């Protein structure tokens, strides 16, 4: 189409209807143009060349359209007559295609659309009256240019039932490949089951590899397979095959399955590639237990062609997806998923302890992903990509994917650093369209890179997140969010997360129209269950391109589907033009910020925000519920001026409310503040209180120091910095005692709580809210005594918990009713306190533990053995914040009473027998130590539960010993008798001293001027020693009975205050034998083989293992093994690096530490680049030490 004209007068240029843009429109005159005649409402378009027309396409406005209209055509003569092409009666809004009906020879050089004004008066038109006129966004024409060759045409006998996309759609210059899935399901090899009763019995054939071996199936068709609700009966199944790189499913067509078509179970490194899975009920591809690793699932096409494949299977009523992962560390590459309930679902939080063989040995919610790249999810019923509740962390796992250090699943390392995966996981080149949602409920340390969304109902759906542990990755970068108005599906809106952190939104582009609540919405569901809070999240925008939106489309919004705070507290910040050149924007409801110099109110495009050239950031107060706290300072108005109506509730006057996420999770307080300002906080201060402002990453990107002066009325004055240390802190609050948190601005309660408090991340027991007369066994009670639901239950019935699951009724006689999915969420009666008992271990852990009777209250690190709530980790690693209790000394009964007067009653437990009085007061030692101090003596037990019950003091002397001692709770830690053996050769000189309590089997103190380690693998395996290096050899290593081992990196030129070398040690996992070790055949355990490989014997095929971040001590705590001179980096250990590099035996990715055994020169251990040597922090020593049984 070359040009257009329209009836006069026009209110918009007619050329807007032929410019190829769906966001510009031609609008006819407004108010009848003085004469409401039908001949006024017409639009004419001229063709570039005379053509035989077949179809005219019109995109009508949603409310300004003509139900009845006609289309006419005209030839080359501009003065010639208009001839009929087609007429439409009862047409609607939106996109319409009109085929030629009234012309034989439809040759034309122009066409005209003329509306019937009378039809526009009908009520069917919608909300706009007839006099409002017409609006046409775009017209199109199909046909063949006259005189050009006739193309090959396929005529269909009947119309297609559905419209399917094909090829590439371009929107504002950005290509999107929206192609229908056209697949070939025929194969020359057929494996088929009995289909006569298949749909009735839901029982088909199944194929499987059971145990170690090889299953290689390629280019076959498997049909009528899988047995609904029968465990292990899947169409194709790798079952406990361990490491099996030869296990392959490739090019197959799996058709009509009753449950997962492909199941990977306890298997690693298999290949599932280029398969067609058609009509697989519930799930197409499934990683089952949670320990599956390094399997590659690539280029498969998974289609549910029926209205719904969402069926219950194996008791999983709400677990349906094209790809359903419990084992997370697997590669998903270039798969296409259509028609399922969800496209890709990583359901770690649904099975937080794994299942089957991996039960209680994995933590799927915190397990890193593998490579996720180039997948396409479209036309799924709920989510396309659904990452659910994933927070990948630095797990310590063995070669079978089982976690060997449970503390590595924790939020923090033992010294309080964020244990989030570094570098963050990456979702690359994901393309999703025609889904309801994309994203996750809660997710951290996972970055979207080059993600494209087109015509989804929610381009992103995300409730909760955090600052990433690596300090550099962006939450979303180089992404495109688009919506084509010609497509009736979809709305352009990103629903972003909330919580006190900085959301990095970088180089992202918005294109199209039909914007929802806003293009970018901050703080979804803030303050509600499952979302972040307090609501003062910082959205840091850089390089955001809004130019593809309509001029009047809303760019940002404060709060979406949130509590009222969500509309007031979020903050947008930017160092460039992403916010129209402003550095900060706060909610329109914080009217006091408008009085700050350089701040002004914006239009509705920016949600009527107050934009400032100054820097506004978040201030957070972490504490118990202190009631209302008040803040005064720049941006906050007086009490007389503040607004108490919704959604403000006085927030503009400095009233701060405690955030509890609907009563489920204690949080804290939050408010926006002007950096550099002076603020005062007043309130009733109790307990420990912590104060923080902004985040280090915000200061780094915004380019200015971020400080705040704070006066805490009646307590302290602080200068807050964005760079303040944040150990043991997260957007969920503070997890340690105040004395252990390095945050400089805090109030430490003068009266410390003497009892072990429940973990603040757990829901407290609401039993006290139940009436006594409602707590009888099997009585009718409320399912949610905390008020979070209205359901009631009786006895062994179940309470709905959402997502198709349920929990046992609080009044049930058992903790878990057989018919219910989960145990009690609440309980009428407190559980029985078992003062004594023993942990029941399937495999004895390395970490210390003890029996803690009060664990039934919800104390952290309980359920250590997965069986007994009272079994609790303590003392070491990630559990160092819980000291292990000391053994109670054994007391012999006194043969005869000694006359000693009983001193004043003491709350310390006094075991029987009680000694008789003596004339002279004599201090008597307390036989059983109190776990924690008690504030003041009391003659009766303290009413608050205590880990060790306090017996009532004996009222009178007992003349004779009591026959049996009073029971005292056992707090027995695990003890291990370890043998100490000195294996250090006499000729070796310790450059960095060996720590007492360890047996050293290797020490390479690299002298950069000498060749200290043999160049031949055989010489290392046999054992060697000299003044700078030694290894005891494989034979002697095999003789040792090893319980644990560590590898250590040290810097001899960097010393700590005690004179020791700067050092860092990492536990050596008991991995399987790796193919890189040719000399390890005589070693009996994976740990010993791993030690041999680390000595320099790894040579051959490259293998990698993710290890925890190795950090150094004290002032060197920011330095890691990946690059001791660069903060924040971490990589993977690559064994057998020499296969590719020709010289090194192993290497840490990221320019990290490396061992060379065939190096040209004398440099054998250190950072990968020699330029790092000679600096004060030169890591030049490698040691391996073991603890013996």
PDB file of N, CA, C and O in Angstrom, residues 998-1018:
ATOM      1  N   UNK A 998      46.079 -32.724  62.586  1.00  0.00           N
ATOM      2  CA  UNK A 998      45.939 -33.231  61.222  1.00  0.00           C
ATOM      3  C   UNK A 998      47.175 -34.043  60.848  1.00  0.00           C
ATOM      4  O   UNK A 998      48.282 -33.773  61.325  1.00  0.00           O
ATOM      5  N   UNK A 999      46.983 -35.012  59.978  1.00  0.00           N
ATOM      6  CA  UNK A 999      48.084 -35.761  59.380  1.00  0.00           C
ATOM      7  C   UNK A 999      48.267 -35.272  57.950  1.00  0.00           C
ATOM      8  O   UNK A 999      47.324 -35.328  57.145  1.00  0.00           O
ATOM      9  N   UNK A1000      49.463 -34.802  57.620  1.00  0.00           N
ATOM     10  CA  UNK A1000      49.721 -34.222  56.301  1.00  0.00           C
ATOM     11  C   UNK A1000      50.299 -35.292  55.378  1.00  0.00           C
ATOM     12  O   UNK A1000      51.295 -35.952  55.723  1.00  0.00           O
ATOM     13  N   UNK A1001      49.651 -35.462  54.219  1.00  0.00           N
ATOM     14  CA  UNK A1001      50.107 -36.453  53.245  1.00  0.00           C
ATOM     15  C   UNK A1001      50.779 -35.797  52.052  1.00  0.00           C
ATOM     16  O   UNK A1001      51.386 -36.486  51.223  1.00  0.00           O
ATOM     17  N   UNK A1002      50.682 -34.476  51.946  1.00  0.00           N
ATOM     18  CA  UNK A1002      51.275 -33.759  50.811  1.00  0.00           C
ATOM     19  C   UNK A1002      51.535 -32.321  51.221  1.00  0.00           C
ATOM     20  O   UNK A1002      50.716 -31.720  51.919  1.00  0.00           O
ATOM     21  N   UNK A1003      52.678 -31.793  50.797  1.00  0.00           N
ATOM     22  CA  UNK A1003      52.971 -30.371  50.966  1.00  0.00           C
ATOM     23  C   UNK A1003      53.875 -29.952  49.823  1.00  0.00           C
ATOM     24  O   UNK A1003      55.009 -30.424  49.719  1.00  0.00           O
ATOM     25  N   UNK A1004      53.341 -29.096  48.927  1.00  0.00           N
ATOM     26  CA  UNK A1004      54.132 -28.552  47.835  1.00  0.00           C
ATOM     27  C   UNK A1004      54.385 -27.078  48.146  1.00  0.00           C
ATOM     28  O   UNK A1004      53.541 -26.217  47.880  1.00  0.00           O
ATOM     29  N   UNK A1005      55.530 -26.794  48.772  1.00  0.00           N
ATOM     30  CA  UNK A1005      55.932 -25.419  49.069  1.00  0.00           C
ATOM     31  C   UNK A1005      56.803 -24.949  47.910  1.00  0.00           C
ATOM     32  O   UNK A1005      58.032 -25.050  47.948  1.00  0.00           O
ATOM     33  N   UNK A1006      56.137 -24.442  46.896  1.00  0.00           N
ATOM     34  CA  UNK A1006      56.791 -24.204  45.613  1.00  0.00           C
ATOM     35  C   UNK A1006      57.886 -23.141  45.715  1.00  0.00           C
ATOM     36  O   UNK A1006      57.620 -22.000  46.115  1.00  0.00           O
ATOM     37  N   UNK A1007      59.088 -23.543  45.379  1.00  0.00           N
ATOM     38  CA  UNK A1007      60.202 -22.610  45.225  1.00  0.00           C
ATOM     39  C   UNK A1007      60.260 -22.251  43.745  1.00  0.00           C
ATOM     40  O   UNK A1007      60.550 -23.114  42.906  1.00  0.00           O
ATOM     41  N   UNK A1008      60.002 -20.980  43.430  1.00  0.00           N
ATOM     42  CA  UNK A1008      59.870 -20.587  42.036  1.00  0.00           C
ATOM     43  C   UNK A1008      61.175 -20.677  41.254  1.00  0.00           C
ATOM     44  O   UNK A1008      61.187 -20.482  40.039  1.00  0.00           O
ATOM     45  N   UNK A1009      62.262 -20.958  41.961  1.00  0.00           N
ATOM     46  CA  UNK A1009      63.556 -21.091  41.272  1.00  0.00           C
ATOM     47  C   UNK A1009      63.953 -22.543  41.060  1.00  0.00           C
ATOM     48  O   UNK A1009      65.014 -22.815  40.483  1.00  0.00           O
ATOM     49  N   UNK A1010      63.142 -23.500  41.546  1.00  0.00           N
ATOM     50  CA  UNK A1010      63.507 -24.915  41.470  1.00  0.00           C
ATOM     51  C   UNK A1010      62.341 -25.747  40.949  1.00  0.00           C
ATOM     52  O   UNK A1010      61.180 -25.349  41.059  1.00  0.00           O
ATOM     53  N   UNK A1011      62.683 -26.933  40.451  1.00  0.00           N
ATOM     54  CA  UNK A1011      61.680 -27.912  40.050  1.00  0.00           C
ATOM     55  C   UNK A1011      61.439 -28.823  41.247  1.00  0.00           C
ATOM     56  O   UNK A1011      62.200 -29.752  41.495  1.00  0.00           O
ATOM     57  N   UNK A1012      60.376 -28.555  42.025  1.00  0.00           N
ATOM     58  CA  UNK A1012      60.156 -29.260  43.284  1.00  0.00           C
ATOM     59  C   UNK A1012      59.368 -30.553  43.125  1.00  0.00           C
ATOM     60  O   UNK A1012      59.546 -31.486  43.897  1.00  0.00           O
ATOM     61  N   UNK A1013      58.440 -30.593  42.154  1.00  0.00           N
ATOM     62  CA  UNK A1013      57.566 -31.752  41.966  1.00  0.00           C
ATOM     63  C   UNK A1013      58.004 -32.497  40.709  1.00  0.00           C
ATOM     64  O   UNK A1013      58.249 -31.870  39.669  1.00  0.00           O
ATOM     65  N   UNK A1014      58.115 -33.832  40.777  1.00  0.00           N
ATOM     66  CA  UNK A1014      58.544 -34.594  39.592  1.00  0.00           C
ATOM     67  C   UNK A1014      57.648 -34.322  38.389  1.00  0.00           C
ATOM     68  O   UNK A1014      56.444 -34.068  38.535  1.00  0.00           O
ATOM     69  N   UNK A1015      58.240 -34.393  37.205  1.00  0.00           N
ATOM     70  CA  UNK A1015      57.495 -34.146  35.977  1.00  0.00           C
ATOM     71  C   UNK A1015      56.732 -35.384  35.499  1.00  0.00           C
ATOM     72  O   UNK A1015      55.871 -35.270  34.625  1.00  0.00           O
ATOM     73  N   UNK A1016      57.056 -36.546  36.051  1.00  0.00           N
ATOM     74  CA  UNK A1016      56.428 -37.779  35.606  1.00  0.00           C
ATOM     75  C   UNK A1016      55.384 -38.237  36.620  1.00  0.00           C
ATOM     76  O   UNK A1016      55.629 -38.253  37.823  1.00  0.00           O
ATOM     77  N   UNK A1017      54.221 -38.642  36.114  1.00  0.00           N
ATOM     78  CA  UNK A1017      53.129 -39.076  36.973  1.00  0.00           C
ATOM     79  C   UNK A1017      53.533 -40.286  37.805  1.00  0.00           C
ATOM     80  O   UNK A1017      53.195 -40.392  38.992  1.00  0.00           O
ATOM     81  N   UNK A1018      54.279 -41.204  37.212  1.00  0.00           N
ATOM     82  CA  UNK A1018      54.683 -42.417  37.937  1.00  0.00           C
ATOM     83  C   UNK A1018      55.517 -42.079  39.157  1.00  0.00           C
ATOM     84  O   UNK A1018      55.344 -42.672  40.231  1.00  0.00           O
TER      85      UNK A1018
END
